[in-house]
XYZ file of C-alpha atoms in Angstrom:
448
model
C 13.021 93.835 -165.443
C 12.759 91.135 -163.163
C 9.929 89.641 -164.603
C 11.736 89.485 -168.075
C 14.903 87.791 -166.255
C 12.650 85.393 -164.666
C 11.186 84.702 -168.147
C 14.613 84.199 -169.770
C 15.528 81.808 -166.775
C 12.378 79.875 -167.229
C 12.969 79.574 -170.872
C 16.544 78.536 -170.407
C 15.463 75.982 -168.080
C 12.873 74.620 -170.427
C 15.404 74.526 -172.990
C 17.812 72.636 -170.834
C 15.013 70.197 -170.012
C 13.915 69.989 -173.493
C 17.422 69.038 -174.507
C 17.843 66.595 -171.762
C 14.629 64.906 -173.029
C 15.856 64.582 -176.410
C 19.212 63.206 -175.495
C 17.683 60.268 -173.147
C 16.111 58.654 -175.996
C 19.567 58.917 -178.063
C 21.411 57.128 -175.102
C 18.832 54.464 -174.668
C 18.126 53.813 -178.346
C 21.454 52.304 -179.144
C 21.339 49.976 -175.956
C 17.758 48.771 -177.108
C 18.725 48.270 -180.652
C 21.644 46.154 -179.518
C 19.590 43.902 -177.334
C 17.138 43.525 -179.945
C 19.922 42.625 -182.490
C 21.120 39.923 -179.831
C 18.056 38.468 -179.510
C 17.480 38.277 -183.218
C 21.038 36.635 -183.727
C 20.245 34.261 -180.866
C 16.906 33.282 -182.414
C 18.270 32.711 -185.845
C 21.171 30.606 -184.285
C 18.547 28.362 -182.567
C 16.710 27.837 -185.623
C 20.068 27.086 -187.662
C 21.459 24.793 -185.051
C 18.081 23.132 -184.830
C 17.651 22.454 -188.345
C 21.575 21.401 -188.615
C 21.103 18.935 -185.979
C 17.762 17.404 -187.421
C 19.639 17.066 -190.976
C 22.642 15.190 -188.621
C 19.783 12.821 -187.296
C 18.264 12.105 -190.668
C 21.887 11.163 -191.849
C 22.006 8.564 -189.096
C 19.373 6.685 -191.349
C 22.226 6.066 -193.708
C 24.226 4.674 -190.871
C 21.517 2.387 -189.762
C 20.802 1.205 -193.262
C 24.634 0.178 -193.742
C 25.013 -1.321 -190.327
C 21.913 -3.601 -190.746
C 23.257 -4.419 -194.470
C 26.386 -5.272 -193.231
C 25.577 -7.502 -190.366
C 23.167 -9.490 -192.436
C 23.686 -11.352 -195.655
C 24.017 -10.016 -199.272
C 20.840 -11.699 -200.464
C 18.625 -9.213 -198.388
C 20.307 -5.942 -198.759
C 17.748 -4.621 -201.227
C 14.998 -5.332 -198.574
C 16.929 -3.942 -195.667
C 17.566 -0.465 -197.830
C 13.808 -0.392 -198.619
C 12.855 -0.807 -195.225
C 15.178 2.132 -193.651
C 13.992 4.216 -196.910
C 10.321 3.953 -195.825
C 10.839 4.062 -192.090
C 11.930 7.900 -192.961
C 9.797 8.445 -195.700
C 6.262 6.833 -194.771
C 7.395 7.952 -191.223
C 7.523 11.577 -191.977
C 4.126 11.703 -193.342
C 2.285 9.770 -190.718
C 4.131 11.873 -187.824
C 2.930 14.813 -189.783
C -0.564 13.696 -190.049
C -0.905 12.006 -186.755
C 2.041 11.402 -184.253
C 3.107 15.262 -183.959
C -0.084 15.905 -182.461
C -0.395 12.853 -180.320
C 2.790 13.641 -178.874
C 2.869 17.367 -178.581
C -0.433 18.464 -178.929
C -2.470 20.122 -176.188
C -2.529 17.265 -173.277
C -5.231 15.271 -172.245
C -4.477 14.583 -168.555
C -0.846 14.269 -169.275
C -1.542 11.212 -171.373
C -1.942 12.213 -175.085
C -2.160 15.302 -177.208
C -5.498 16.358 -178.450
C -4.710 18.746 -181.411
C -1.833 19.660 -183.617
C -2.592 17.274 -186.458
C -1.540 18.091 -189.843
C 0.167 20.888 -187.725
C -3.274 22.550 -187.745
C -3.541 25.525 -185.836
C 0.250 25.765 -185.400
C 1.012 27.052 -189.070
C 2.669 30.309 -189.300
C 5.102 30.102 -186.655
C 8.435 29.097 -188.254
C 9.657 27.531 -185.074
C 6.787 24.914 -185.482
C 8.451 23.507 -188.652
C 11.955 23.571 -187.119
C 10.674 21.822 -184.173
C 8.459 19.399 -186.448
C 11.463 18.465 -188.513
C 13.673 17.766 -185.620
C 10.944 15.523 -184.043
C 10.319 13.661 -187.104
C 13.606 12.533 -187.739
C 13.833 11.360 -184.055
C 10.559 9.196 -184.606
C 12.116 7.668 -187.702
C 14.723 6.563 -185.517
C 12.717 4.428 -183.487
C 10.990 2.951 -186.116
C 14.222 1.853 -187.759
C 15.470 0.167 -184.732
C 12.899 -2.469 -185.455
C 14.184 -3.180 -188.825
C 17.364 -4.941 -187.742
C 15.867 -7.086 -185.096
C 13.433 -8.698 -187.620
C 15.726 -8.725 -190.607
C 16.155 -11.642 -193.334
C 12.627 -13.388 -192.556
C 9.896 -10.759 -192.509
C 7.703 -9.731 -195.418
C 8.230 -6.133 -196.434
C 4.223 -5.508 -196.281
C 4.001 -6.649 -192.781
C 6.886 -4.590 -191.527
C 5.911 -1.350 -193.507
C 2.440 -1.596 -191.568
C 4.181 -1.911 -188.289
C 6.654 0.742 -189.039
C 3.617 3.067 -189.860
C 2.029 2.482 -186.680
C 4.820 2.789 -184.408
C 5.680 6.227 -185.830
C 2.247 7.330 -185.876
C 1.134 5.972 -182.552
C 3.268 3.833 -180.535
C 6.231 6.213 -180.063
C 4.329 9.479 -179.828
C 2.168 8.111 -177.128
C 5.123 7.560 -174.855
C 6.711 10.604 -175.877
C 3.996 12.680 -175.012
C 4.271 11.256 -171.386
C 8.007 12.077 -170.961
C 8.357 15.258 -173.687
C 4.994 16.621 -174.270
C 5.978 20.131 -172.425
C 8.870 20.639 -174.956
C 6.115 22.267 -177.288
C 2.524 22.289 -175.548
C 1.101 20.681 -172.608
C 3.046 18.316 -170.523
C 3.009 14.596 -170.015
C 2.746 12.778 -166.620
C 6.106 11.482 -166.455
C 7.443 14.649 -167.429
C 5.782 16.002 -164.197
C 7.505 13.557 -161.980
C 10.597 14.972 -162.954
C 11.699 12.020 -165.413
C 15.540 12.649 -166.908
C 15.730 11.599 -170.627
C 17.364 14.508 -172.285
C 17.524 13.282 -175.596
C 15.965 9.795 -175.574
C 17.780 6.678 -174.147
C 14.234 5.415 -173.301
C 11.621 7.509 -175.219
C 13.602 6.786 -178.453
C 15.960 3.915 -178.172
C 14.034 1.582 -175.600
C 10.795 2.024 -177.124
C 12.563 1.099 -180.473
C 14.135 -1.874 -178.675
C 11.154 -3.336 -176.926
C 9.181 -3.095 -180.199
C 12.075 -4.970 -181.703
C 12.038 -7.388 -179.196
C 8.395 -8.169 -179.765
C 8.780 -8.301 -183.528
C 11.679 -10.860 -183.116
C 9.540 -13.072 -181.060
C 6.409 -13.138 -182.955
C 8.019 -13.488 -186.499
C 10.542 -16.328 -185.103
C 14.091 -16.907 -185.910
C 15.741 -17.500 -189.376
C 16.078 -20.917 -190.722
C 19.250 -22.255 -189.503
C 19.657 -20.091 -186.510
C 19.229 -22.759 -183.924
C 20.471 -26.430 -184.087
C 18.517 -29.495 -183.080
C 19.376 -28.798 -179.257
C 18.306 -25.183 -179.321
C 21.865 -23.670 -179.317
C 22.221 -20.815 -181.246
C 24.330 -20.770 -184.296
C 26.312 -17.489 -185.704
C 25.258 -16.549 -188.999
C 27.818 -14.128 -190.297
C 26.759 -10.642 -191.953
C 28.328 -10.235 -195.526
C 30.477 -7.092 -195.054
C 32.040 -5.761 -191.972
C 33.426 -2.848 -193.479
C 29.626 -1.613 -194.344
C 28.889 -2.219 -191.031
C 31.725 -0.312 -189.495
C 31.196 2.400 -191.938
C 27.392 2.574 -190.568
C 28.831 2.866 -187.084
C 30.901 5.672 -187.689
C 28.026 7.664 -189.524
C 25.913 6.842 -186.373
C 28.361 8.303 -184.293
C 28.705 11.276 -186.351
C 25.026 11.883 -186.351
C 24.747 11.399 -182.617
C 26.123 14.562 -181.843
C 22.886 16.139 -183.612
C 20.846 13.707 -181.742
C 22.104 14.665 -178.408
C 23.285 18.076 -178.424
C 20.627 19.063 -180.806
C 17.882 18.348 -178.141
C 19.006 21.730 -176.690
C 17.117 23.208 -179.591
C 18.994 26.348 -179.214
C 22.635 27.279 -179.985
C 23.808 27.897 -176.327
C 27.253 26.748 -174.625
C 25.364 23.886 -173.201
C 26.288 21.894 -176.435
C 29.805 21.738 -175.615
C 29.499 19.320 -172.425
C 26.908 17.304 -174.333
C 28.869 16.919 -177.351
C 31.820 15.752 -175.055
C 30.020 13.468 -173.197
C 28.482 11.686 -176.101
C 32.047 11.302 -177.710
C 33.801 10.122 -174.418
C 30.606 7.381 -173.750
C 30.902 6.128 -177.144
C 34.770 5.524 -177.054
C 34.511 4.106 -173.356
C 31.394 1.815 -174.572
C 33.623 0.533 -177.463
C 36.828 0.052 -175.151
C 34.889 -1.920 -172.808
C 33.090 -4.111 -175.411
C 36.268 -4.896 -177.003
C 38.136 -5.868 -173.693
C 35.320 -7.952 -172.377
C 35.002 -9.868 -175.552
C 38.955 -10.343 -175.721
C 38.881 -11.453 -172.176
C 36.156 -14.049 -172.980
C 37.093 -15.139 -176.191
C 40.871 -14.647 -176.503
C 40.312 -12.215 -179.516
C 39.105 -8.660 -179.577
C 35.884 -9.170 -181.633
C 34.979 -6.589 -183.965
C 31.241 -6.682 -184.304
C 30.897 -6.649 -180.698
C 33.208 -3.467 -180.493
C 31.068 -1.830 -182.841
C 28.054 -2.622 -180.935
C 29.945 -1.300 -177.936
C 30.096 2.154 -179.618
C 26.460 2.166 -180.007
C 25.552 0.793 -176.493
C 27.916 3.698 -175.139
C 26.005 6.205 -177.250
C 22.605 4.802 -176.404
C 23.653 4.763 -172.782
C 24.721 8.696 -172.577
C 21.603 9.847 -174.644
C 19.499 10.464 -171.454
C 22.110 11.909 -169.062
C 24.198 13.738 -171.856
C 23.295 17.260 -170.052
C 23.454 16.547 -166.489
C 26.180 14.314 -166.122
C 29.931 15.234 -165.618
C 32.451 13.827 -168.049
C 34.058 11.363 -165.560
C 30.217 9.957 -165.148
C 29.823 9.951 -168.842
C 32.945 7.802 -169.271
C 31.290 5.432 -166.780
C 27.979 5.462 -168.185
C 29.405 4.428 -171.427
C 31.978 1.860 -170.266
C 29.031 0.018 -168.369
C 27.093 0.237 -171.460
C 29.717 -1.552 -173.454
C 29.974 -4.402 -170.992
C 26.080 -4.540 -171.049
C 25.966 -4.840 -174.707
C 28.246 -8.112 -174.638
C 26.487 -9.994 -171.910
C 22.939 -8.852 -172.997
C 23.547 -9.837 -176.400
C 25.027 -13.233 -175.664
C 21.854 -13.842 -173.104
C 19.451 -12.755 -175.846
C 20.875 -14.846 -178.705
C 19.934 -17.870 -176.851
C 16.215 -17.313 -177.090
C 15.669 -14.272 -179.588
C 17.073 -13.920 -183.131
C 18.422 -10.463 -183.174
C 20.745 -10.247 -186.600
C 22.160 -6.851 -185.327
C 21.801 -6.851 -181.554
C 19.290 -4.360 -181.562
C 17.389 -5.324 -178.513
C 20.604 -5.149 -176.557
C 21.920 -1.849 -177.902
C 18.855 -0.048 -177.835
C 16.336 -1.664 -175.215
C 18.805 -2.889 -172.511
C 21.317 -0.026 -172.648
C 18.415 2.366 -173.308
C 17.225 1.340 -169.731
C 20.673 1.376 -168.272
C 21.579 4.935 -169.871
C 18.137 6.181 -168.143
C 18.725 4.493 -164.862
C 22.309 6.116 -164.957
C 21.021 9.715 -165.681
C 19.075 9.342 -162.551
C 21.831 7.886 -160.391
C 24.727 9.950 -161.572
C 22.855 13.268 -161.774
C 25.101 16.346 -161.087
C 22.039 18.023 -158.960
C 22.431 15.250 -156.179
C 24.424 11.342 -156.651
C 22.468 8.481 -155.926
C 19.155 10.341 -154.868
C 16.432 7.749 -154.209
C 13.692 9.667 -155.243
C 15.146 10.558 -158.659
C 16.069 6.997 -159.201
C 12.633 5.860 -158.492
C 11.122 8.142 -160.927
C 13.784 6.501 -163.633
C 12.734 3.285 -162.824
C 9.045 4.259 -163.286
C 9.699 5.742 -166.716
C 11.771 2.644 -167.783
C 8.932 0.294 -166.587
C 6.171 2.542 -168.424
C 8.275 2.330 -171.566
C 8.387 -1.491 -171.719
C 4.588 -1.851 -170.265
C 3.379 0.144 -173.029
C 5.643 -0.643 -175.917
C 6.139 -4.299 -175.744
C 2.626 -5.619 -175.284
C 1.144 -3.239 -177.932
C 3.895 -4.240 -180.318
C 3.366 -7.663 -179.590
C -0.329 -7.838 -180.216
C 0.368 -5.354 -183.480
C 2.838 -7.763 -184.830
C 0.328 -10.840 -183.906
C -2.340 -9.252 -185.760
C -0.309 -8.647 -188.900
C 0.952 -12.252 -188.662
C -2.804 -13.521 -188.595
C -3.751 -11.171 -191.282
C -1.686 -9.940 -194.134
C 1.064 -12.263 -192.948
C 4.463 -11.422 -191.432
C 6.934 -14.219 -192.214
C 8.099 -15.578 -195.737
C 8.527 -19.375 -195.865
C 11.858 -21.293 -195.353
C 12.255 -21.686 -199.370
C 11.967 -18.015 -200.160
C 14.107 -17.072 -197.251
C 16.812 -19.315 -198.296
C 16.578 -17.545 -201.834
C 16.536 -14.168 -200.172
C 14.096 -11.467 -199.646
C 15.732 -9.219 -202.348
C 14.206 -11.567 -205.168
C 11.169 -12.517 -203.666
C 9.962 -9.145 -202.091
C 11.536 -6.725 -204.704
C 12.540 -8.492 -207.748
C 16.233 -7.211 -207.451
C 19.325 -7.846 -206.053
C 22.116 -5.741 -204.662
C 25.053 -7.646 -206.107
C 23.423 -9.149 -209.523
C 26.932 -10.303 -210.506
C 27.660 -11.886 -207.295
C 26.528 -15.223 -206.066
C 26.843 -15.865 -202.580
C 27.702 -19.031 -200.907
C 25.075 -19.904 -198.336
C 25.954 -21.943 -195.139
C 22.197 -23.713 -195.707
C 21.436 -25.922 -198.623
C 17.920 -26.319 -199.906
C 17.685 -29.693 -198.334
C 18.023 -28.107 -194.953
C 15.160 -25.688 -195.649
């Protein structure tokens, strides 16, 4: 009897243990399923946000095209449209073939990527495609910056060759130093702790310093300087087009900065707000300075103040408080005015690209270190920022200057004065943006 009772008790205990053993997974499974679902949702959100941000940055090409077209004369509008179209079109191809691998391939000593060309070895992972798309439109932005500085006097073939090289080589090499670890490897600047979240230096200063080299090599437009070397103002043909371009750029910049998270997270709120505030502060400061200097609020300078503020906050948009974002943008607006006036004495830059992107990019990178919320005015952090700023110039400007010089001496870079007077649209493209409109030019054929 006792044995039977013992067997029954053991059977009951075994049944109870079995029941508990079966119930435990039933309690864990929903939690695991919920976690897996949350991770899948976050992954999909990361993809969706990164691709959407890339599309916003791509739309900035329209902004650059309208800004540059509006700030220059109507007889060159087709040429400018063609340059901007090809910056992103040919740029996408060469970045796929070469640039992405140099920038994000396995790093060789922190200096340059060594694989990933044609995305070889990276295919099959959908994230590669999203990340490539986002980075490709960044590369096109760096190339497009150059277009405005050499506008109205540069051969299309010479410009196109430079555009391909900056997208496939010049920009990716510096990018590998600062951002290589975003995907694979890691660059030497990145290892020092260089702060440039969305590219004040990596994209904008690189484009600005290349623009400076191009403007110097190609020379000024006919009639830009008088017999004493004083600059003349050559007005653009459509300020409304330029203003629309600036608003498009401002809109797209939310993708440029907030999209650099490459994930749908709460971080995008601060980044987007800082971007908005800095642009507003830049425009306001530029307007006030131009108003005080000239007695009237200057519209083109105010528009460039927006862009200066945007370029300035791009490096520190993720690590500055809103107050310091305002300060960074306001100082950038002042910098735009005085840098433009200074450079105009020596360099013919029809849209102010060097001041906006080169100089304000350097300022924004420095500000990201000076006003870092992790520690204000930290000398070691500021020192690293200065190293990055200097490295961008010392790499980009000499290489760009050499390349522009080689183009000048081989296939040619500059159209002659008579053709420049007639306009690049007819000579370079056999087309006109406004075929029923005959503009009145301030220059005459006798002056050419």
